[in-house]
mmCIF file of C-alpha atoms and ligand atoms in Angstrom:
data_model
loop_
_atom_site.group_PDB
_atom_site.id
_atom_site.type_symbol
_atom_site.label_atom_id
_atom_site.label_comp_id
_atom_site.label_asym_id
_atom_site.label_seq_id
_atom_site.Cartn_x
_atom_site.Cartn_y
_atom_site.Cartn_z
ATOM 1 C CA MET A 1 -16.404 -14.574 -9.927
ATOM 2 C CA GLU A 2 -16.549 -12.013 -7.061
ATOM 3 C CA LEU A 3 -14.892 -12.149 -3.522
ATOM 4 C CA PRO A 4 -16.748 -13.001 -0.715
ATOM 5 C CA VAL A 5 -17.468 -9.602 1.171
ATOM 6 C CA ILE A 6 -16.761 -9.210 4.618
ATOM 7 C CA ASN A 7 -18.883 -6.571 6.531
ATOM 8 C CA LEU A 8 -17.223 -4.039 9.200
ATOM 9 C CA ASN A 9 -20.472 -2.690 10.206
ATOM 10 C CA GLY A 10 -21.498 -5.297 12.902
ATOM 11 C CA PHE A 11 -18.194 -5.493 14.616
ATOM 12 C CA LEU A 12 -17.566 -1.502 14.503
ATOM 13 C CA GLN A 13 -21.260 -1.476 16.122
ATOM 14 C CA GLU A 14 -20.854 -3.611 18.700
ATOM 15 C CA LYS A 15 -17.000 -3.310 19.561
ATOM 16 C CA GLU A 16 -17.104 -4.497 22.975
ATOM 17 C CA ASN A 17 -20.241 -6.859 23.074
ATOM 18 C CA LEU A 18 -19.305 -9.562 20.239
ATOM 19 C CA SER A 19 -22.152 -11.471 20.325
ATOM 20 C CA SER A 20 -23.005 -11.484 16.728
ATOM 21 C CA SER A 21 -19.932 -10.038 15.003
ATOM 22 C CA GLU A 22 -17.484 -12.448 16.068
ATOM 23 C CA GLN A 23 -19.330 -14.471 13.179
ATOM 24 C CA ASP A 24 -17.706 -11.816 10.712
ATOM 25 C CA CYS A 25 -14.381 -12.457 12.820
ATOM 26 C CA ARG A 26 -14.444 -16.094 11.792
ATOM 27 C CA LYS A 27 -15.529 -15.442 8.470
ATOM 28 C CA LEU A 28 -12.555 -13.248 7.945
ATOM 29 C CA ALA A 29 -10.053 -15.230 8.874
ATOM 30 C CA ASN A 30 -11.677 -18.113 6.733
ATOM 31 C CA VAL A 31 -11.864 -16.172 3.808
ATOM 32 C CA LEU A 32 -8.349 -14.915 4.172
ATOM 33 C CA ARG A 33 -7.081 -18.692 4.565
ATOM 34 C CA GLN A 34 -8.731 -19.772 1.509
ATOM 35 C CA TYR A 35 -8.308 -16.514 -0.876
ATOM 36 C CA GLY A 36 -5.502 -14.991 0.693
ATOM 37 C CA ALA A 37 -7.766 -11.921 0.051
ATOM 38 C CA ALA A 38 -11.241 -10.681 0.665
ATOM 39 C CA ALA A 39 -14.016 -7.723 -0.304
ATOM 40 C CA ILE A 40 -14.118 -5.546 2.688
ATOM 41 C CA TYR A 41 -17.452 -3.168 3.139
ATOM 42 C CA ASP A 42 -16.445 -0.185 5.674
ATOM 43 C CA PRO A 43 -19.318 2.006 6.267
ATOM 44 C CA ARG A 44 -16.460 4.818 7.251
ATOM 45 C CA VAL A 45 -15.035 4.865 4.044
ATOM 46 C CA GLU A 46 -16.083 7.336 1.466
ATOM 47 C CA GLN A 47 -15.487 6.658 -2.477
ATOM 48 C CA GLN A 48 -15.119 10.298 -3.141
ATOM 49 C CA ASP A 49 -11.942 10.362 -1.343
ATOM 50 C CA ASN A 50 -10.689 7.732 -3.648
ATOM 51 C CA GLU A 51 -11.904 9.503 -6.341
ATOM 52 C CA SER A 52 -9.884 12.716 -5.483
ATOM 53 C CA PHE A 53 -7.008 10.431 -4.774
ATOM 54 C CA LEU A 54 -7.134 8.566 -8.150
ATOM 55 C CA ASN A 55 -7.609 12.277 -10.047
ATOM 56 C CA MET A 56 -4.516 13.702 -8.388
ATOM 57 C CA MET A 57 -2.465 10.282 -9.065
ATOM 58 C CA GLU A 58 -3.483 10.260 -12.676
ATOM 59 C CA ARG A 59 -2.199 13.977 -13.062
ATOM 60 C CA TYR A 60 1.103 13.324 -11.154
ATOM 61 C CA PHE A 61 1.986 9.924 -13.322
ATOM 62 C CA GLU A 62 1.044 11.846 -16.598
ATOM 63 C CA GLN A 63 3.658 14.364 -15.770
ATOM 64 C CA PRO A 64 7.073 13.799 -18.250
ATOM 65 C CA THR A 65 9.774 11.134 -16.833
ATOM 66 C CA GLU A 66 12.223 14.092 -16.201
ATOM 67 C CA VAL A 67 9.767 15.722 -13.764
ATOM 68 C CA LYS A 68 8.684 12.633 -11.587
ATOM 69 C CA LEU A 69 12.315 11.686 -11.469
ATOM 70 C CA GLU A 70 12.856 14.590 -9.347
ATOM 71 C CA ASP A 71 11.084 12.661 -6.547
ATOM 72 C CA ALA A 72 12.817 9.105 -6.436
ATOM 73 C CA ARG A 73 15.316 8.636 -3.126
ATOM 74 C CA PRO A 74 16.965 5.523 -4.303
ATOM 75 C CA GLN A 75 19.482 6.043 -1.266
ATOM 76 C CA LEU A 76 16.575 5.357 0.826
ATOM 77 C CA TYR A 77 15.713 2.330 -1.342
ATOM 78 C CA TYR A 78 12.523 4.195 -2.646
ATOM 79 C CA GLN A 79 10.885 3.638 0.402
ATOM 80 C CA VAL A 80 9.651 7.641 0.173
ATOM 81 C CA GLY A 81 8.792 9.314 -2.928
ATOM 82 C CA VAL A 82 8.834 7.707 -6.647
ATOM 83 C CA THR A 83 9.942 4.332 -7.875
ATOM 84 C CA PRO A 84 10.542 4.817 -11.558
ATOM 85 C CA GLU A 85 9.165 2.097 -14.060
ATOM 86 C CA PHE A 86 11.847 -0.566 -14.647
ATOM 87 C CA THR A 87 13.182 -0.739 -11.419
ATOM 88 C CA GLU A 88 11.448 -3.348 -9.108
ATOM 89 C CA GLN A 89 12.455 -6.644 -9.926
ATOM 90 C CA PRO A 90 9.750 -9.323 -9.088
ATOM 91 C CA ARG A 91 11.593 -12.192 -7.096
ATOM 92 C CA ASP A 92 12.074 -15.637 -8.633
ATOM 93 C CA ASN A 93 8.492 -17.706 -7.353
ATOM 94 C CA SER A 94 9.143 -20.275 -10.250
ATOM 95 C CA VAL A 95 9.120 -22.697 -7.416
ATOM 96 C CA TYR A 96 5.944 -22.056 -6.224
ATOM 97 C CA ALA A 97 4.633 -21.576 -9.900
ATOM 98 C CA LYS A 98 5.979 -24.668 -10.906
ATOM 99 C CA LYS A 99 3.324 -26.691 -8.857
ATOM 100 C CA LEU A 100 0.577 -24.842 -10.443
ATOM 101 C CA LEU A 101 -1.656 -26.525 -13.225
ATOM 102 C CA PRO A 102 -0.873 -25.077 -16.667
ATOM 103 C CA GLU A 103 -4.268 -23.127 -16.866
ATOM 104 C CA HIS A 104 -3.416 -21.221 -13.535
ATOM 105 C CA LYS A 105 0.218 -20.310 -14.474
ATOM 106 C CA PRO A 106 1.364 -16.713 -14.090
ATOM 107 C CA THR A 107 1.417 -14.625 -17.678
ATOM 108 C CA ALA A 108 4.967 -14.896 -18.572
ATOM 109 C CA PHE A 109 7.133 -11.694 -18.043
ATOM 110 C CA LYS A 110 10.665 -10.645 -18.756
ATOM 111 C CA GLY A 111 12.568 -8.512 -16.281
ATOM 112 C CA LYS A 112 11.503 -5.445 -14.366
ATOM 113 C CA ASP A 113 7.906 -4.054 -13.834
ATOM 114 C CA CYS A 114 7.008 -1.680 -16.331
ATOM 115 C CA LYS A 115 4.842 0.209 -13.614
ATOM 116 C CA TRP A 116 5.815 3.431 -11.665
ATOM 117 C CA ARG A 117 4.816 3.601 -7.982
ATOM 118 C CA PHE A 118 4.454 6.315 -5.522
ATOM 119 C CA GLN A 119 5.205 5.501 -1.688
ATOM 120 C CA TRP A 120 3.739 8.066 1.290
ATOM 121 C CA ARG A 121 4.051 7.079 4.725
ATOM 122 C CA ILE A 122 0.746 7.241 6.476
ATOM 123 C CA GLY A 123 0.003 7.146 10.366
ATOM 124 C CA GLU A 124 2.367 7.687 13.408
ATOM 125 C CA ARG A 125 6.003 7.212 13.123
ATOM 126 C CA SER A 126 8.727 6.227 15.372
ATOM 127 C CA GLU A 127 11.367 8.992 16.165
ATOM 128 C CA SER A 128 14.014 6.858 15.384
ATOM 129 C CA SER A 129 14.757 3.162 14.021
ATOM 130 C CA LYS A 130 17.856 1.254 13.376
ATOM 131 C CA TYR A 131 16.175 1.286 9.661
ATOM 132 C CA PRO A 132 16.334 5.043 8.981
ATOM 133 C CA GLU A 133 14.668 4.234 5.379
ATOM 134 C CA LEU A 134 11.503 3.217 6.915
ATOM 135 C CA VAL A 135 11.235 5.937 8.737
ATOM 136 C CA SER A 136 12.397 9.156 6.801
ATOM 137 C CA GLU A 137 10.963 12.305 5.534
ATOM 138 C CA PRO A 138 8.336 12.297 2.941
ATOM 139 C CA VAL A 139 8.706 13.457 -0.231
ATOM 140 C CA VAL A 140 6.145 16.354 -1.535
ATOM 141 C CA PRO A 141 5.993 16.559 -5.313
ATOM 142 C CA ARG A 142 6.269 20.113 -6.797
ATOM 143 C CA GLY A 143 3.142 21.754 -8.061
ATOM 144 C CA PHE A 144 0.928 19.486 -5.973
ATOM 145 C CA PRO A 145 -0.194 21.799 -3.058
ATOM 146 C CA ASP A 146 -3.132 19.521 -1.946
ATOM 147 C CA TRP A 147 -0.868 16.505 -1.860
ATOM 148 C CA PRO A 148 -0.299 15.966 1.815
ATOM 149 C CA SER A 149 -4.085 16.424 2.607
ATOM 150 C CA ILE A 150 -5.563 14.286 -0.116
ATOM 151 C CA MET A 151 -2.942 11.907 0.637
ATOM 152 C CA ASN A 152 -3.725 11.645 4.430
ATOM 153 C CA LYS A 153 -7.494 11.866 4.076
ATOM 154 C CA TRP A 154 -7.470 8.729 1.817
ATOM 155 C CA GLY A 155 -4.552 6.938 3.793
ATOM 156 C CA GLU A 156 -5.726 7.274 6.847
ATOM 157 C CA LYS A 157 -9.292 5.734 6.048
ATOM 158 C CA LEU A 158 -7.610 2.844 4.387
ATOM 159 C CA LEU A 159 -5.436 2.256 7.418
ATOM 160 C CA ALA A 160 -8.139 2.483 9.843
ATOM 161 C CA THR A 161 -9.834 -0.249 8.106
ATOM 162 C CA GLY A 162 -6.800 -1.944 8.065
ATOM 163 C CA PHE A 163 -6.438 -1.649 11.754
ATOM 164 C CA THR A 164 -10.220 -3.006 11.819
ATOM 165 C CA ILE A 165 -9.146 -5.942 9.950
ATOM 166 C CA ALA A 166 -6.075 -7.042 12.298
ATOM 167 C CA GLU A 167 -8.242 -6.549 15.609
ATOM 168 C CA MET A 168 -11.289 -8.820 13.743
ATOM 169 C CA LEU A 169 -8.587 -11.571 12.373
ATOM 170 C CA ALA A 170 -7.006 -11.587 15.541
ATOM 171 C CA ILE A 171 -10.328 -12.445 17.225
ATOM 172 C CA GLY A 172 -11.385 -15.047 14.426
ATOM 173 C CA LEU A 173 -8.089 -16.558 14.841
ATOM 174 C CA ASP A 174 -8.336 -17.219 18.632
ATOM 175 C CA LEU A 175 -5.497 -14.961 19.460
ATOM 176 C CA PRO A 176 -5.679 -11.559 21.996
ATOM 177 C CA ARG A 177 -7.446 -9.100 20.266
ATOM 178 C CA ASP A 178 -4.859 -6.873 20.407
ATOM 179 C CA ALA A 179 -2.137 -9.519 19.152
ATOM 180 C CA PHE A 180 -1.613 -7.624 15.814
ATOM 181 C CA LEU A 181 -2.460 -4.244 16.544
ATOM 182 C CA ARG A 182 0.316 -4.088 19.167
ATOM 183 C CA LEU A 183 2.942 -4.890 16.390
ATOM 184 C CA LEU A 184 1.401 -2.223 13.826
ATOM 185 C CA ALA A 185 0.899 0.727 16.047
ATOM 186 C CA LYS A 186 3.848 2.668 15.051
ATOM 187 C CA GLY A 187 4.415 0.360 11.629
ATOM 188 C CA SER A 188 5.565 2.485 8.342
ATOM 189 C CA HIS A 189 2.546 1.948 6.574
ATOM 190 C CA LEU A 190 2.854 3.062 2.796
ATOM 191 C CA LEU A 191 0.093 4.878 0.568
ATOM 192 C CA ALA A 192 1.856 3.220 -2.312
ATOM 193 C CA PRO A 193 -0.091 3.813 -5.787
ATOM 194 C CA THR A 194 1.193 2.093 -8.970
ATOM 195 C CA GLY A 195 0.896 3.859 -12.298
ATOM 196 C CA VAL A 196 1.291 2.406 -15.707
ATOM 197 C CA ASP A 197 0.240 4.058 -19.188
ATOM 198 C CA ILE A 198 -2.108 1.613 -20.965
ATOM 199 C CA ASP A 199 -1.225 3.163 -24.431
ATOM 200 C CA ARG A 200 2.082 1.947 -24.482
ATOM 201 C CA TYR A 201 1.566 -1.320 -23.858
ATOM 202 C CA GLU A 202 -0.223 -4.596 -25.941
ATOM 203 C CA LYS A 203 -2.905 -6.482 -24.634
ATOM 204 C CA GLY A 204 -1.224 -9.625 -22.705
ATOM 205 C CA HIS A 205 1.928 -7.198 -21.433
ATOM 206 C CA VAL A 206 2.782 -7.993 -17.632
ATOM 207 C CA VAL A 207 2.708 -4.495 -15.582
ATOM 208 C CA ALA A 208 3.434 -6.384 -12.309
ATOM 209 C CA GLY A 209 4.735 -9.943 -12.678
ATOM 210 C CA PHE A 210 3.647 -12.858 -10.503
ATOM 211 C CA HIS A 211 4.991 -12.065 -6.973
ATOM 212 C CA TYR A 212 3.495 -11.443 -2.910
ATOM 213 C CA ASP A 213 3.553 -8.486 -1.089
ATOM 214 C CA LEU A 214 6.102 -8.246 1.677
ATOM 215 C CA ASN A 215 4.230 -6.333 4.670
ATOM 216 C CA PHE A 216 1.322 -7.414 6.538
ATOM 217 C CA LEU A 217 -1.779 -6.938 4.761
ATOM 218 C CA THR A 218 -2.532 -4.640 1.393
ATOM 219 C CA LEU A 219 -5.529 -2.876 0.979
ATOM 220 C CA HIS A 220 -6.864 -1.437 -2.104
ATOM 221 C CA GLY A 221 -9.639 1.001 -2.817
ATOM 222 C CA LYS A 222 -11.451 0.264 -6.448
ATOM 223 C CA ALA A 223 -8.924 0.931 -9.435
ATOM 224 C CA ARG A 224 -10.778 2.475 -12.297
ATOM 225 C CA TYR A 225 -9.224 -0.373 -14.839
ATOM 226 C CA PRO A 226 -9.073 -3.909 -14.182
ATOM 227 C CA GLY A 227 -6.084 -6.142 -14.751
ATOM 228 C CA LEU A 228 -5.444 -7.646 -11.409
ATOM 229 C CA PHE A 229 -5.293 -11.587 -10.774
ATOM 230 C CA ILE A 230 -4.746 -13.127 -7.351
ATOM 231 C CA TRP A 231 -4.064 -16.876 -6.529
ATOM 232 C CA THR A 232 -6.195 -18.714 -4.177
ATOM 233 C CA ARG A 233 -4.634 -21.074 -1.256
ATOM 234 C CA GLU A 234 -5.523 -23.846 -3.727
ATOM 235 C CA GLY A 235 -3.572 -22.098 -6.774
ATOM 236 C CA ILE A 236 -6.376 -21.292 -8.640
ATOM 237 C CA ARG A 237 -5.524 -18.203 -10.592
ATOM 238 C CA ILE A 238 -8.915 -15.495 -10.421
ATOM 239 C CA PRO A 239 -9.586 -12.182 -11.957
ATOM 240 C CA CYS A 240 -9.849 -9.943 -8.962
ATOM 241 C CA LYS A 241 -13.529 -8.692 -9.022
ATOM 242 C CA VAL A 242 -14.333 -6.316 -6.033
ATOM 243 C CA PRO A 243 -17.961 -4.971 -5.431
ATOM 244 C CA ASP A 244 -18.462 -1.415 -5.888
ATOM 245 C CA GLY A 245 -18.303 0.297 -2.638
ATOM 246 C CA CYS A 246 -15.894 -2.411 -1.329
ATOM 247 C CA LEU A 247 -12.215 -2.541 -0.940
ATOM 248 C CA LEU A 248 -9.529 -5.327 -1.411
ATOM 249 C CA VAL A 249 -7.657 -6.876 1.296
ATOM 250 C CA GLN A 250 -4.713 -9.253 0.977
ATOM 251 C CA VAL A 251 -2.822 -11.606 2.884
ATOM 252 C CA GLY A 252 1.349 -10.107 2.994
ATOM 253 C CA ALA A 253 4.497 -12.033 4.024
ATOM 254 C CA GLN A 254 4.649 -10.702 7.710
ATOM 255 C CA LEU A 255 1.053 -12.130 8.369
ATOM 256 C CA GLU A 256 1.848 -15.487 7.005
ATOM 257 C CA TYR A 257 4.953 -15.368 9.333
ATOM 258 C CA LEU A 258 2.936 -14.449 12.523
ATOM 259 C CA THR A 259 0.515 -17.386 11.720
ATOM 260 C CA ALA A 260 3.277 -19.841 10.521
ATOM 261 C CA GLY A 261 1.703 -19.916 7.352
ATOM 262 C CA TYR A 262 -2.018 -20.589 8.789
ATOM 263 C CA LEU A 263 -2.827 -17.540 6.591
ATOM 264 C CA GLU A 264 -0.703 -17.833 3.181
ATOM 265 C CA LYS A 265 1.040 -14.519 1.644
ATOM 266 C CA GLY A 266 -1.419 -14.003 -1.448
ATOM 267 C CA PHE A 267 0.192 -14.248 -5.112
ATOM 268 C CA HIS A 268 -0.874 -11.804 -7.575
ATOM 269 C CA GLU A 269 -0.106 -10.191 -10.749
ATOM 270 C CA VAL A 270 -1.455 -7.219 -13.161
ATOM 271 C CA VAL A 271 -1.731 -7.845 -16.986
ATOM 272 C CA ILE A 272 -2.986 -5.677 -19.417
ATOM 273 C CA THR A 273 -6.287 -7.254 -20.338
ATOM 274 C CA GLU A 274 -8.805 -6.774 -23.468
ATOM 275 C CA GLU A 275 -11.415 -5.518 -21.102
ATOM 276 C CA LEU A 276 -8.781 -2.915 -20.183
ATOM 277 C CA LYS A 277 -7.857 -1.914 -23.439
ATOM 278 C CA GLN A 278 -11.675 -1.296 -24.274
ATOM 279 C CA LYS A 279 -12.285 0.566 -21.299
ATOM 280 C CA ALA A 280 -9.435 2.882 -22.261
ATOM 281 C CA LYS A 281 -11.336 3.323 -25.274
ATOM 282 C CA GLN A 282 -14.353 4.841 -23.661
ATOM 283 C CA GLY A 283 -15.064 8.361 -22.444
ATOM 284 C CA ASN A 284 -12.278 10.575 -22.093
ATOM 285 C CA GLN A 285 -10.850 9.364 -18.667
ATOM 286 C CA SER A 286 -6.742 9.218 -18.080
ATOM 287 C CA HIS A 287 -5.096 6.335 -19.687
ATOM 288 C CA TRP A 288 -2.933 5.826 -16.647
ATOM 289 C CA ARG A 289 -4.137 2.430 -14.774
ATOM 290 C CA VAL A 290 -3.441 4.029 -10.819
ATOM 291 C CA SER A 291 -3.801 1.404 -8.198
ATOM 292 C CA SER A 292 -5.002 2.802 -4.616
ATOM 293 C CA THR A 293 -3.062 0.651 -2.431
ATOM 294 C CA LEU A 294 -2.041 0.637 1.129
ATOM 295 C CA PHE A 295 0.697 -1.400 2.443
ATOM 296 C CA VAL A 296 0.095 -2.007 6.027
ATOM 297 C CA HIS A 297 3.401 -2.721 8.002
ATOM 298 C CA VAL A 298 4.385 -4.487 11.158
ATOM 299 C CA GLU A 299 6.677 -1.980 13.005
ATOM 300 C CA ALA A 300 10.103 -2.591 11.806
ATOM 301 C CA ASP A 301 12.253 -3.363 15.448
ATOM 302 C CA ALA A 302 9.262 -5.256 16.583
ATOM 303 C CA ILE A 303 10.012 -9.432 16.094
ATOM 304 C CA LEU A 304 8.128 -11.414 13.577
ATOM 305 C CA GLU A 305 7.664 -14.882 14.736
ATOM 306 C CA PRO A 306 4.542 -17.454 15.010
ATOM 307 C CA LEU A 307 2.178 -15.716 17.744
ATOM 308 C CA GLY A 308 0.228 -17.998 20.464
ATOM 309 C CA HIS A 309 -0.849 -21.307 19.619
ATOM 310 C CA PHE A 310 0.496 -21.041 15.674
ATOM 311 C CA GLN A 311 4.075 -21.282 17.574
ATOM 312 C CA HIS A 312 2.841 -25.054 17.860
ATOM 313 C CA LEU A 313 2.552 -25.912 14.091
ATOM 314 C CA GLU A 314 4.510 -28.359 12.695
ATOM 315 C CA LEU A 315 6.583 -25.964 10.656
ATOM 316 C CA ALA A 316 6.553 -22.981 12.863
ATOM 317 C CA LYS A 317 10.307 -23.503 14.535
ATOM 318 C CA GLN A 318 11.685 -24.421 10.937
ATOM 319 C CA ASN A 319 10.249 -21.777 8.556
ATOM 320 C CA TYR A 320 9.247 -18.933 10.748
ATOM 321 C CA VAL A 321 12.316 -18.354 13.009
ATOM 322 C CA PRO A 322 12.259 -15.129 14.954
ATOM 323 C CA THR A 323 13.433 -11.811 13.017
ATOM 324 C CA GLU A 324 13.382 -8.266 12.965
ATOM 325 C CA ALA A 325 10.568 -6.942 10.676
ATOM 326 C CA GLY A 326 12.913 -4.328 9.381
ATOM 327 C CA ALA A 327 15.514 -7.024 8.507
ATOM 328 C CA GLN A 328 12.728 -9.205 6.591
ATOM 329 C CA VAL A 329 11.938 -5.875 4.927
ATOM 330 C CA ALA A 330 15.372 -5.243 4.037
ATOM 331 C CA GLN A 331 15.728 -8.670 2.804
ATOM 332 C CA GLU A 332 12.841 -8.484 0.537
ATOM 333 C CA LEU A 333 13.726 -5.111 -0.662
ATOM 334 C CA TYR A 334 17.195 -6.501 -1.719
ATOM 335 C CA ALA A 335 15.697 -9.461 -3.476
ATOM 336 C CA ILE A 336 13.379 -7.197 -5.772
ATOM 337 C CA GLN A 337 16.423 -4.979 -6.346
ATOM 338 C CA LEU A 338 15.367 -1.816 -4.594
ATOM 339 C CA ALA A 339 18.317 -1.915 -1.861
ATOM 340 C CA GLN A 340 21.338 -2.617 -3.663
ATOM 341 C CA ASN A 341 23.739 -3.012 -0.252
ATOM 342 C CA ILE A 342 22.469 -4.590 2.741
HETATM 343 FE FE1 LIG B 1 1.766 -6.541 -4.971
#
């Protein structure tokens, strides 16, 4: 099944006078509540930018391991540059997984994820922060002269979509329309594609184990290979099918925090499927599966706490105590073994 599509066009056309697009804002909020994800059509996004980005990332990931390792910054918890395969350990979500029906259980996996990732900051950044790893200098890989321009072009498009979604979502949730935007303006947003060499793994192998994203929203351009599965609020596992020309957006942990669980962080996994294996046999495309991922983040020094009327939800005070976003990120990075010493 395909995810419902939210078209941003109406909202972008009539930003000041929301007569008809207010409905789109409410639909966005409802779809994100039900699915933890939505398909998004944004007329500003050009598929060609995604293609240039995927082409470059495939070339990057196809390089030998020792070349890619030059770009790793473990001292910055891998928050810029490359994260090698077998570094990130999905956190233990077995309490949640136990509640799922047998046919909707996550695919079993052992140990750390076999995916690589590259992280590149997008957008304005704070001059300083208590969390230096979140505002650190970018890494530009050797031999990729167009790296900054290609990364920024695509990343800024995704970020603009992310900001529009944040504004529409605030309206759809009956919050002031800048309620989320003001927390995001100087967030350390990361263009964070993953890469996995399909030929090395059999059908059924887990590339990214069952997890949720620690940030506010995650946006994805269309990947060239399938393999992503998401869980709805009711715990139904569905293959993520996004119509051509659309993006995918997923709810992250920070958005759950700000809405006291009205929107829940979306669980997902990436698995080598039969369909993916078949696709790799066709044509002569790269055998690296690359994701086109942007993590939209709340500013590290901002406070995460339920906003507006969400403060009055029953579990708000108990489960979502005010905490700095940077501290929440650090705690999550520690849990997935990217940070060792907080
Ligand atoms: Fe994820």
